[in-house]
Short mmCIF file of C-alpha atoms and ligand atoms in Angstrom, two decimals:
data_model
loop_
_atom_site.label_atom_id
_atom_site.label_comp_id
_atom_site.label_asym_id
_atom_site.label_seq_id
_atom_site.Cartn_x
_atom_site.Cartn_y
_atom_site.Cartn_z
CA MET A 119 -24.33 22.94 25.53
CA LYS A 120 -20.75 22.60 24.42
CA ARG A 121 -21.46 18.99 23.51
CA LEU A 122 -24.55 19.94 21.56
CA SER A 123 -22.73 22.55 19.49
CA LEU A 124 -19.94 20.09 18.79
CA PHE A 125 -22.54 17.60 17.68
CA LEU A 126 -24.22 20.20 15.45
CA ALA A 127 -20.90 21.20 13.92
CA ALA A 128 -20.10 17.57 13.15
CA ALA A 129 -23.54 17.04 11.64
CA LEU A 130 -23.09 20.12 9.46
CA VAL A 131 -19.74 18.85 8.17
CA LEU A 132 -21.30 15.50 7.33
CA ALA A 133 -24.25 17.11 5.59
CA THR A 134 -22.10 19.35 3.41
CA ALA A 135 -19.30 16.85 2.63
CA PRO A 136 -19.43 15.94 -1.06
CA THR A 137 -20.59 12.38 -1.55
CA ALA A 138 -18.77 10.08 -3.93
CA GLN A 139 -20.88 9.70 -7.05
CA ALA A 140 -20.55 8.10 -10.42
CA LEU A 141 -19.05 10.52 -12.90
CA GLY A 142 -22.25 10.90 -14.91
CA ASN A 143 -20.98 13.67 -17.19
CA GLY A 144 -22.89 12.20 -20.12
CA LEU A 145 -19.73 11.63 -22.19
CA ALA A 146 -18.24 8.46 -23.67
CA THR A 147 -21.49 6.52 -23.65
CA THR A 148 -19.53 4.53 -26.24
CA PRO A 149 -15.69 4.46 -26.16
CA GLN A 150 -14.12 7.70 -27.31
CA MET A 151 -12.51 7.83 -30.78
CA GLY A 152 -9.86 10.25 -31.93
CA PHE A 153 -6.17 10.96 -32.45
CA ASN A 154 -3.29 11.70 -30.08
CA ASP A 155 0.17 12.80 -31.22
CA TRP A 156 2.33 11.01 -28.61
CA ASN A 157 2.91 7.61 -30.24
CA ALA A 158 4.12 9.07 -33.53
CA TYR A 159 5.68 12.38 -32.52
CA GLY A 160 6.64 12.26 -28.82
CA CYS A 161 7.46 15.76 -27.64
CA ASN A 162 7.27 17.28 -31.14
CA VAL A 163 3.72 18.55 -30.90
CA SER A 164 2.66 21.79 -32.57
CA GLU A 165 -0.33 23.75 -33.75
CA THR A 166 0.61 22.93 -37.35
CA LEU A 167 0.58 19.22 -36.57
CA ILE A 168 -2.75 19.35 -34.74
CA LYS A 169 -4.43 21.45 -37.43
CA SER A 170 -3.11 19.41 -40.35
CA THR A 171 -4.11 16.19 -38.59
CA ALA A 172 -7.61 17.54 -37.98
CA GLN A 173 -7.85 18.56 -41.62
CA ALA A 174 -6.71 15.12 -42.76
CA MET A 175 -9.22 13.37 -40.48
CA HIS A 176 -11.93 15.64 -41.86
CA GLY A 177 -11.10 14.74 -45.43
CA ASN A 178 -9.98 11.11 -45.35
CA GLY A 179 -13.09 9.42 -43.96
CA MET A 180 -11.91 9.10 -40.34
CA GLN A 181 -14.25 11.76 -39.02
CA ALA A 182 -17.13 10.11 -40.89
CA ALA A 183 -16.09 6.78 -39.36
CA GLY A 184 -16.50 8.25 -35.87
CA TYR A 185 -13.13 9.79 -34.93
CA GLN A 186 -14.00 12.97 -33.08
CA TYR A 187 -11.24 14.09 -30.71
CA VAL A 188 -7.93 15.57 -31.83
CA ASN A 189 -5.71 15.37 -28.77
CA ILE A 190 -2.57 17.22 -27.80
CA ASP A 191 -0.21 15.22 -25.55
CA ASP A 192 2.74 16.33 -23.39
CA CYS A 193 5.11 19.25 -24.26
CA TRP A 194 2.60 21.95 -25.29
CA LEU A 195 3.52 24.11 -22.28
CA THR A 196 6.29 26.48 -21.31
CA HIS A 197 8.25 25.65 -18.17
CA ASN A 198 6.72 28.31 -15.93
CA ARG A 199 3.27 29.47 -14.94
CA ASP A 200 2.61 33.20 -15.45
CA ARG A 201 2.45 35.65 -12.54
CA ASN A 202 -1.23 34.87 -12.03
CA GLY A 203 -0.38 31.20 -11.75
CA ASN A 204 -1.86 30.28 -15.13
CA LEU A 205 -0.36 27.66 -17.42
CA VAL A 206 1.28 29.15 -20.51
CA PRO A 207 1.21 27.41 -23.90
CA ASP A 208 4.52 27.47 -25.80
CA ARG A 209 3.91 30.20 -28.41
CA THR A 210 6.66 28.93 -30.69
CA LYS A 211 4.78 25.64 -30.95
CA PHE A 212 1.25 27.11 -30.71
CA PRO A 213 1.29 30.65 -32.16
CA ASP A 214 -2.51 30.92 -31.83
CA GLY A 215 -2.48 29.31 -28.41
CA ILE A 216 -4.72 26.44 -27.43
CA ALA A 217 -7.84 28.59 -27.88
CA GLY A 218 -6.92 29.36 -31.50
CA THR A 219 -6.12 25.73 -32.18
CA ALA A 220 -9.41 24.65 -30.58
CA SER A 221 -11.44 27.06 -32.65
CA TYR A 222 -9.91 25.72 -35.89
CA VAL A 223 -10.55 22.11 -34.83
CA HIS A 224 -14.13 23.05 -33.88
CA SER A 225 -14.66 24.71 -37.28
CA LEU A 226 -14.20 21.26 -38.84
CA GLY A 227 -16.79 19.73 -36.52
CA LEU A 228 -14.11 17.99 -34.43
CA LYS A 229 -13.21 18.37 -30.75
CA LEU A 230 -9.94 19.28 -29.06
CA GLY A 231 -8.16 17.36 -26.31
CA ILE A 232 -5.34 18.46 -24.03
CA TYR A 233 -2.87 16.75 -21.68
CA GLU A 234 -1.92 17.53 -18.10
CA ASP A 235 -0.57 15.66 -15.12
CA ALA A 236 -1.81 14.91 -11.60
CA GLY A 237 1.58 15.71 -10.13
CA THR A 238 4.00 18.59 -9.70
CA ALA A 239 5.27 18.21 -13.27
CA THR A 240 4.27 16.34 -16.43
CA CYS A 241 6.29 13.30 -17.50
CA ALA A 242 8.35 15.56 -19.78
CA GLY A 243 8.92 18.07 -16.95
CA TYR A 244 6.39 20.85 -17.64
CA PRO A 245 4.24 22.32 -14.82
CA GLY A 246 1.71 19.81 -13.42
CA SER A 247 -1.80 20.47 -12.12
CA LEU A 248 -1.53 19.02 -8.60
CA GLY A 249 -2.84 21.77 -6.29
CA HIS A 250 -3.93 23.89 -9.28
CA GLU A 251 -6.88 21.79 -10.39
CA ARG A 252 -9.59 24.48 -10.27
CA GLN A 253 -7.50 27.12 -11.99
CA ASP A 254 -6.25 24.80 -14.72
CA ALA A 255 -9.64 23.24 -15.42
CA ALA A 256 -11.18 26.70 -15.71
CA LEU A 257 -8.44 27.74 -18.13
CA PHE A 258 -8.98 24.64 -20.29
CA ALA A 259 -12.73 25.31 -20.37
CA SER A 260 -12.13 28.95 -21.33
CA TRP A 261 -10.01 27.77 -24.27
CA GLY A 262 -12.75 25.44 -25.51
CA VAL A 263 -11.04 22.19 -24.55
CA ASP A 264 -13.28 19.10 -24.82
CA TYR A 265 -11.07 16.32 -23.44
CA LEU A 266 -8.39 16.00 -20.76
CA LYS A 267 -5.83 13.19 -20.64
CA TYR A 268 -4.50 13.32 -17.07
CA ASP A 269 -1.13 11.68 -16.47
CA ASN A 270 0.51 10.40 -13.29
CA CYS A 271 4.19 11.45 -13.20
CA ASN A 272 5.79 13.27 -10.25
CA ASN A 273 2.80 12.56 -8.03
CA THR A 274 4.67 12.92 -4.69
CA GLY A 275 3.09 9.70 -3.43
CA VAL A 276 -0.38 11.17 -2.81
CA SER A 277 -3.09 8.61 -3.58
CA ALA A 278 -4.15 8.55 -7.22
CA ARG A 279 -7.80 8.37 -6.35
CA SER A 280 -7.71 11.66 -4.43
CA ARG A 281 -5.59 13.43 -7.06
CA TYR A 282 -7.83 12.33 -9.92
CA THR A 283 -11.01 13.06 -7.97
CA ALA A 284 -9.82 16.64 -7.37
CA MET A 285 -9.55 17.16 -11.13
CA ARG A 286 -12.89 15.44 -11.75
CA ASP A 287 -14.55 17.96 -9.44
CA ALA A 288 -12.64 20.87 -10.98
CA LEU A 289 -13.77 19.86 -14.48
CA ALA A 290 -17.37 19.53 -13.28
CA ALA A 291 -17.18 22.99 -11.73
CA THR A 292 -16.38 24.54 -15.13
CA GLY A 293 -19.80 23.57 -16.48
CA ARG A 294 -18.21 22.54 -19.79
CA PRO A 295 -18.51 18.89 -20.83
CA ILE A 296 -14.89 17.69 -20.82
CA LEU A 297 -14.16 14.00 -21.33
CA PHE A 298 -11.85 12.88 -18.52
CA SER A 299 -9.24 10.26 -19.48
CA LEU A 300 -7.30 8.90 -16.48
CA CYS A 301 -3.71 7.92 -17.23
CA ASN A 302 -2.36 6.34 -14.03
CA TRP A 303 -1.16 3.15 -15.73
CA GLY A 304 -3.41 0.77 -13.79
CA GLN A 305 -2.04 1.81 -10.40
CA GLU A 306 -4.19 1.40 -7.28
CA ASN A 307 -6.45 -0.98 -9.25
CA VAL A 308 -7.94 2.04 -10.98
CA TRP A 309 -10.58 -0.13 -12.68
CA THR A 310 -12.28 -0.59 -9.28
CA TRP A 311 -12.91 3.16 -8.84
CA GLY A 312 -12.29 4.64 -12.30
CA ALA A 313 -15.93 4.77 -13.38
CA LYS A 314 -16.73 7.15 -10.51
CA VAL A 315 -13.90 9.48 -11.48
CA GLY A 316 -13.26 9.38 -15.23
CA ASN A 317 -14.59 8.29 -18.62
CA SER A 318 -11.68 5.88 -19.16
CA TRP A 319 -8.63 4.70 -17.26
CA ARG A 320 -5.35 3.34 -18.51
CA THR A 321 -4.91 -0.21 -17.23
CA THR A 322 -1.20 -0.66 -18.07
CA GLY A 323 2.10 1.05 -18.77
CA ASP A 324 2.83 2.58 -22.16
CA ILE A 325 2.36 0.70 -25.41
CA SER A 326 5.11 0.58 -28.05
CA PRO A 327 4.83 -0.36 -31.71
CA SER A 328 5.60 -4.08 -31.42
CA PHE A 329 3.50 -7.22 -31.39
CA SER A 330 4.90 -8.27 -27.99
CA SER A 331 4.00 -4.93 -26.36
CA MET A 332 0.51 -5.04 -27.84
CA LEU A 333 0.09 -8.68 -26.73
CA GLY A 334 1.12 -8.01 -23.12
CA ILE A 335 -1.29 -5.08 -22.86
CA PHE A 336 -4.09 -7.13 -24.42
CA HIS A 337 -3.69 -9.85 -21.76
CA ALA A 338 -3.63 -7.34 -18.89
CA ASN A 339 -6.71 -5.51 -20.17
CA VAL A 340 -8.92 -8.38 -21.33
CA ARG A 341 -9.37 -9.82 -17.83
CA LEU A 342 -10.89 -6.53 -16.61
CA ASN A 343 -14.01 -6.89 -18.76
CA SER A 344 -16.48 -6.67 -15.89
CA TYR A 345 -15.41 -3.12 -14.97
CA ALA A 346 -16.18 -1.45 -18.32
CA GLY A 347 -19.48 0.03 -19.37
CA PRO A 348 -21.15 3.08 -20.93
CA GLY A 349 -19.45 6.23 -19.62
CA GLY A 350 -16.37 4.43 -18.23
CA TRP A 351 -13.93 2.22 -20.17
CA ASN A 352 -10.77 0.24 -19.61
CA ASP A 353 -8.05 1.91 -21.69
CA PRO A 354 -5.31 -0.40 -23.04
CA ASP A 355 -3.52 2.70 -24.42
CA MET A 356 -3.46 4.32 -27.84
CA LEU A 357 -3.31 2.49 -31.15
CA GLU A 358 0.02 1.72 -32.82
CA ILE A 359 -1.56 0.97 -36.21
CA GLY A 360 0.66 2.38 -38.96
CA ASN A 361 3.70 2.65 -36.68
CA GLY A 362 5.67 -0.44 -37.64
CA MET A 363 3.76 -3.66 -36.97
CA SER A 364 2.73 -5.75 -39.98
CA ALA A 365 -0.70 -5.19 -41.54
CA THR A 366 -1.81 -8.52 -40.03
CA GLU A 367 -0.69 -7.35 -36.58
CA ASP A 368 -2.26 -3.91 -37.07
CA ARG A 369 -5.57 -5.59 -37.95
CA ALA A 370 -5.20 -7.80 -34.88
CA GLU A 371 -4.71 -4.78 -32.62
CA PHE A 372 -7.75 -3.05 -34.05
CA SER A 373 -9.89 -6.21 -33.72
CA LEU A 374 -8.83 -6.82 -30.11
CA TRP A 375 -9.29 -3.18 -29.07
CA ALA A 376 -12.79 -3.22 -30.64
CA GLU A 377 -13.60 -6.53 -28.96
CA MET A 378 -12.50 -4.97 -25.60
CA ALA A 379 -14.63 -1.81 -26.14
CA ALA A 380 -11.44 0.24 -25.85
CA PRO A 381 -11.06 3.91 -26.66
CA LEU A 382 -9.86 4.07 -30.29
CA ILE A 383 -7.19 6.77 -30.30
CA ALA A 384 -5.14 6.65 -33.50
CA GLY A 385 -1.47 7.39 -32.92
CA THR A 386 0.14 7.54 -36.32
CA ASN A 387 0.96 10.21 -38.91
CA ILE A 388 -2.58 10.66 -40.24
CA ALA A 389 -1.79 13.04 -43.07
CA LYS A 390 0.69 10.54 -44.55
CA ALA A 391 -1.05 7.31 -43.51
CA SER A 392 -1.12 4.52 -46.09
CA SER A 393 -4.39 3.36 -47.57
CA THR A 394 -3.99 0.11 -45.60
CA THR A 395 -3.66 2.01 -42.32
CA LEU A 396 -6.67 4.20 -43.11
CA SER A 397 -8.77 1.23 -44.18
CA ILE A 398 -8.01 -0.56 -40.89
CA LEU A 399 -8.74 2.50 -38.73
CA SER A 400 -11.96 3.24 -40.61
CA ASP A 401 -13.35 -0.27 -41.02
CA LYS A 402 -17.07 0.26 -40.45
CA ALA A 403 -17.94 -3.26 -39.29
CA VAL A 404 -15.13 -3.44 -36.72
CA VAL A 405 -15.69 0.13 -35.47
CA ALA A 406 -19.37 -0.82 -34.99
CA VAL A 407 -18.31 -3.63 -32.63
CA ASP A 408 -16.28 -1.19 -30.53
CA GLN A 409 -19.05 1.40 -30.58
CA ASP A 410 -21.94 -0.98 -29.93
CA SER A 411 -24.49 0.67 -27.65
CA LEU A 412 -24.75 -2.27 -25.23
CA GLY A 413 -21.31 -1.22 -24.01
CA LYS A 414 -20.02 -4.65 -22.93
CA GLN A 415 -16.31 -5.36 -23.03
CA GLY A 416 -15.69 -8.73 -24.69
CA ARG A 417 -14.48 -11.61 -22.55
CA MET A 418 -11.91 -14.34 -23.15
CA VAL A 419 -13.91 -17.51 -23.83
CA SER A 420 -10.87 -19.77 -24.16
CA SER A 421 -7.12 -19.39 -24.42
CA THR A 422 -4.98 -22.43 -25.09
CA GLY A 423 -1.46 -22.49 -26.42
CA GLY A 424 -1.71 -18.95 -27.79
CA HIS A 425 -5.03 -19.62 -29.53
CA ASP A 426 -7.62 -17.24 -28.10
CA VAL A 427 -11.37 -16.92 -28.54
CA LEU A 428 -13.10 -13.72 -27.47
CA ALA A 429 -16.80 -12.90 -27.41
CA LYS A 430 -18.56 -9.55 -27.09
CA PRO A 431 -22.36 -9.45 -26.84
CA LEU A 432 -23.95 -6.75 -28.96
CA ALA A 433 -27.12 -4.68 -28.58
CA ASN A 434 -29.11 -6.48 -31.29
CA GLY A 435 -28.39 -9.92 -29.83
CA ASP A 436 -25.47 -10.69 -32.14
CA VAL A 437 -22.10 -11.71 -30.72
CA ALA A 438 -18.77 -10.40 -32.05
CA VAL A 439 -16.33 -13.31 -32.01
CA ALA A 440 -12.58 -12.86 -32.42
CA LEU A 441 -10.25 -15.79 -33.12
CA PHE A 442 -6.74 -14.59 -32.28
CA ASN A 443 -3.57 -16.51 -33.10
CA GLU A 444 -0.75 -15.27 -30.87
CA THR A 445 1.69 -17.85 -32.20
CA ASN A 446 4.22 -17.71 -35.03
CA SER A 447 2.48 -20.22 -37.27
CA THR A 448 -0.90 -20.46 -38.96
CA ALA A 449 -3.48 -22.33 -36.88
CA THR A 450 -7.07 -23.43 -37.02
CA ILE A 451 -8.94 -21.86 -34.11
CA GLY A 452 -12.48 -22.84 -33.28
CA THR A 453 -15.34 -22.45 -30.84
CA THR A 454 -19.10 -22.91 -30.80
CA ALA A 455 -22.15 -20.66 -30.72
CA ALA A 456 -23.00 -22.06 -27.29
CA ALA A 457 -19.53 -21.28 -25.91
CA VAL A 458 -19.78 -17.64 -27.02
CA GLY A 459 -23.13 -17.27 -25.32
CA LYS A 460 -25.72 -17.77 -28.08
CA ALA A 461 -28.66 -19.94 -27.04
CA ALA A 462 -29.29 -22.94 -29.24
CA ALA A 463 -30.65 -22.17 -32.70
CA THR A 464 -30.61 -24.53 -35.63
CA ARG A 465 -28.79 -22.15 -37.89
CA TYR A 466 -26.59 -19.08 -37.40
CA GLY A 467 -25.35 -16.39 -39.74
CA LEU A 468 -21.63 -15.62 -39.72
CA ALA A 469 -20.30 -12.40 -41.21
CA ASP A 470 -16.51 -12.19 -41.54
CA LEU A 471 -15.95 -8.57 -40.50
CA TRP A 472 -12.62 -8.05 -42.31
CA SER A 473 -13.39 -9.84 -45.60
CA GLY A 474 -17.11 -9.15 -45.71
CA ALA A 475 -17.79 -12.82 -46.57
CA LYS A 476 -21.10 -14.21 -45.33
CA SER A 477 -21.71 -17.84 -44.39
CA SER A 478 -23.86 -19.88 -42.06
CA THR A 479 -23.30 -22.59 -39.47
CA THR A 480 -25.22 -24.98 -37.25
CA GLY A 481 -22.99 -23.97 -34.33
CA THR A 482 -19.33 -24.50 -35.13
CA ILE A 483 -17.21 -21.39 -35.61
CA SER A 484 -13.74 -22.10 -36.93
CA ALA A 485 -11.14 -20.54 -39.20
CA SER A 486 -7.56 -20.79 -40.29
CA VAL A 487 -5.90 -17.79 -38.65
CA PRO A 488 -2.50 -16.50 -39.79
CA ALA A 489 0.36 -16.06 -37.31
CA HIS A 490 -0.28 -12.94 -35.16
CA GLY A 491 -3.63 -12.49 -36.90
CA VAL A 492 -7.30 -12.25 -35.98
CA VAL A 493 -10.37 -13.53 -37.79
CA MET A 494 -13.43 -11.69 -36.58
CA TYR A 495 -17.05 -12.72 -37.02
CA ARG A 496 -20.41 -11.31 -36.23
CA LEU A 497 -22.63 -14.21 -35.23
CA SER A 498 -26.39 -13.86 -35.52
CA ALA A 499 -29.20 -16.30 -34.80
CA GLY A 500 -31.37 -17.47 -37.64
C1 GLA B 254 3.25 8.94 -20.01
C2 GLA B 254 1.94 8.49 -20.63
C3 GLA B 254 2.07 8.53 -22.14
C4 GLA B 254 2.45 9.93 -22.61
C5 GLA B 254 3.71 10.40 -21.92
C6 GLA B 254 4.01 11.86 -22.18
O1 GLA B 254 4.27 8.03 -20.26
O2 GLA B 254 1.58 7.21 -20.19
O3 GLA B 254 0.87 8.10 -22.76
O4 GLA B 254 1.38 10.81 -22.33
O5 GLA B 254 3.62 10.22 -20.50
O6 GLA B 254 5.14 12.32 -21.50
#
């Protein structure tokens, strides 16, 4: 009898234990696009900054180009929870709170993102969400938050997968669709379990506005192509376009991120961005590669002596080809239609996505590529 009841109790536990499932929250069917303040402003976030950035995105063509999320990073909090245990926004930085900021952003047809941390404190030392997942997720939902970037500082050594899964379940319990962006810097091979837990996962440490930083992150992220797909993306970190690289390097970053189906999160001063910066961020043809509905991350076809060829299959059968010159001198980089995965045709169309020039080829794809630059083509059969 005792044995039987033990058996029944065990069976009950098994039957009611939550099963691991793919995230399936319906968000990020293509990589998310938006803005985050961290790269340009660090800890100096404020309601004024978020609202003026949203307004600029609304008016300057970025929203029309697909940028949707306006995201607050670290330092929006005060140092203590209130007596009910709730997080408290810093009222000197956010006089209308997060709810007031969200409602303004929503009035422009944009969405609001927030930042928290799967540890005892955020990276900048504000209260973290570890052990408070349900309460914090419910608070975010009540404020109208649409996106959570969830960082990994001060994590007390508990496994990332369990900490991030706790927040996934807390977000689901709110009933509000909230895009879940995992920021654990590639630890615990997050790409192998990220799609079950979040909509994107950082694959590396933080980016900085230099060609060498961008290059290192590109190499770490590009080899993970098989793990990305609709609803769950490798995240090589936010864009540094406009923050100090040359225009050639900025265009290279945007091309490579699009080729890798990466989240496109602008990280520069949007209200004061130059026309060059805005034209890179809003380039329709390159954004379309990133946002292609097939949802394949491009793969490295060849990489010799700093001359790289990438190929990303697209929904209509075209292939987006990027020729990337990592080196310090101009080089001719080439490949073939067969090498990038197009079955033999007698003639192919080639659209240069940055210049708009159209040409055709019997199979050879080749261009002179400036130092640190990318030439990007859309290859179509016939
Ligand atoms: C970590 C993250 C960054 C940023 C900072 C904020 O370093 O990786 O993207 O959010 O924390 O403190």
